[in-house]
């Protein structure tokens, strides 16, 4: 279970970790469409900064980032086709962040009804739609693909799991 491995990583590095098992929706891409609504609910609940880490990530070094803007994202390499990854997201509790998450949630719901899935493209569309979002580019070490030749903090191992792990994130609603 990928989320259990990530939870163990959090314990090893002294990070608070909240994990919630969600029902499987038929595929990883469909499951990803629930991410923005879950993050919106969590941010409203905690009213503080949170860091989302997908369950297919492994933490390999201490997390030492702090984001002063609204959100923090890792840029994708050139040629990837997207500007940022959606697997590691720093979210500060600001009006702009809440607006962004509402827009992302709305775009994801519309996409789902049209048979479109995934979180990266929907996130990029929401960012484009929200004009006053202050984005901090996180170092690439915070969302590295499975290359072992580069030192990283968070590495994507690309295991598709219905469960997501959140640091300082928990949803108490049923």
Tab-separated table of N, CA, C and O in Angstrom, residues 5 31 35 47-49 58 65 67 72 75 80 113 127 141 143 148 174:
chain	number	residue	atom	x	y	z
A	5	UNK	N	3.395	3.387	2.968
A	5	UNK	CA	4.824	3.690	2.819
A	5	UNK	C	5.088	5.180	3.025
A	5	UNK	O	6.055	5.558	3.695
A	31	UNK	N	-10.032	9.151	-9.531
A	31	UNK	CA	-9.814	9.486	-8.124
A	31	UNK	C	-9.218	10.887	-7.968
A	31	UNK	O	-9.541	11.607	-7.028
A	35	UNK	N	-9.536	15.417	-5.642
A	35	UNK	CA	-8.492	16.113	-4.895
A	35	UNK	C	-8.840	17.564	-4.557
A	35	UNK	O	-8.715	17.967	-3.396
A	47	UNK	N	-7.757	25.825	8.539
A	47	UNK	CA	-7.467	27.268	8.513
A	47	UNK	C	-5.979	27.566	8.738
A	47	UNK	O	-5.609	28.514	9.427
A	48	UNK	N	-5.140	26.721	8.162
A	48	UNK	CA	-3.681	26.909	8.230
A	48	UNK	C	-3.054	26.260	7.000
A	48	UNK	O	-3.719	25.565	6.241
A	49	UNK	N	-1.782	26.503	6.818
A	49	UNK	CA	-1.065	25.951	5.665
A	49	UNK	C	-1.045	24.433	5.715
A	49	UNK	O	-0.926	23.834	6.787
A	58	UNK	N	7.449	9.333	-2.315
A	58	UNK	CA	8.247	8.908	-1.162
A	58	UNK	C	9.074	10.095	-0.701
A	58	UNK	O	9.638	10.816	-1.522
A	65	UNK	N	10.693	23.528	3.264
A	65	UNK	CA	10.167	24.656	2.506
A	65	UNK	C	9.167	25.452	3.327
A	65	UNK	O	8.537	24.946	4.249
A	67	UNK	N	6.314	28.585	2.065
A	67	UNK	CA	5.802	29.364	0.949
A	67	UNK	C	5.124	30.617	1.485
A	67	UNK	O	4.250	30.531	2.350
A	72	UNK	N	2.315	26.801	-3.520
A	72	UNK	CA	3.630	26.436	-4.021
A	72	UNK	C	3.512	25.174	-4.858
A	72	UNK	O	2.853	24.216	-4.454
A	75	UNK	N	7.598	23.073	-10.878
A	75	UNK	CA	7.510	23.173	-12.336
A	75	UNK	C	7.860	21.835	-12.977
A	75	UNK	O	8.700	21.096	-12.473
A	80	UNK	N	7.270	18.486	-21.134
A	80	UNK	CA	6.316	17.632	-20.437
A	80	UNK	C	4.887	17.941	-20.861
A	80	UNK	O	4.009	17.108	-20.753
A	113	UNK	N	-18.108	14.817	-15.593
A	113	UNK	CA	-19.393	14.582	-16.256
A	113	UNK	C	-19.229	14.406	-17.764
A	113	UNK	O	-20.115	13.884	-18.429
A	127	UNK	N	-5.811	27.485	-12.430
A	127	UNK	CA	-4.808	28.537	-12.227
A	127	UNK	C	-4.993	29.634	-13.271
A	127	UNK	O	-4.960	30.824	-12.951
A	141	UNK	N	13.453	19.359	-6.560
A	141	UNK	CA	13.710	18.243	-5.635
A	141	UNK	C	12.458	17.830	-4.862
A	141	UNK	O	12.433	16.787	-4.220
A	143	UNK	N	9.512	17.192	-6.204
A	143	UNK	CA	8.637	16.327	-6.996
A	143	UNK	C	9.442	15.724	-8.141
A	143	UNK	O	9.209	15.999	-9.303
A	148	UNK	N	17.089	7.872	-10.081
A	148	UNK	CA	17.902	7.681	-8.880
A	148	UNK	C	19.215	8.454	-8.942
A	148	UNK	O	19.943	8.513	-7.975
A	174	UNK	N	-18.082	12.584	6.636
A	174	UNK	CA	-18.341	11.245	6.094
A	174	UNK	C	-18.702	11.331	4.641
A	174	UNK	O	-19.180	12.244	4.127
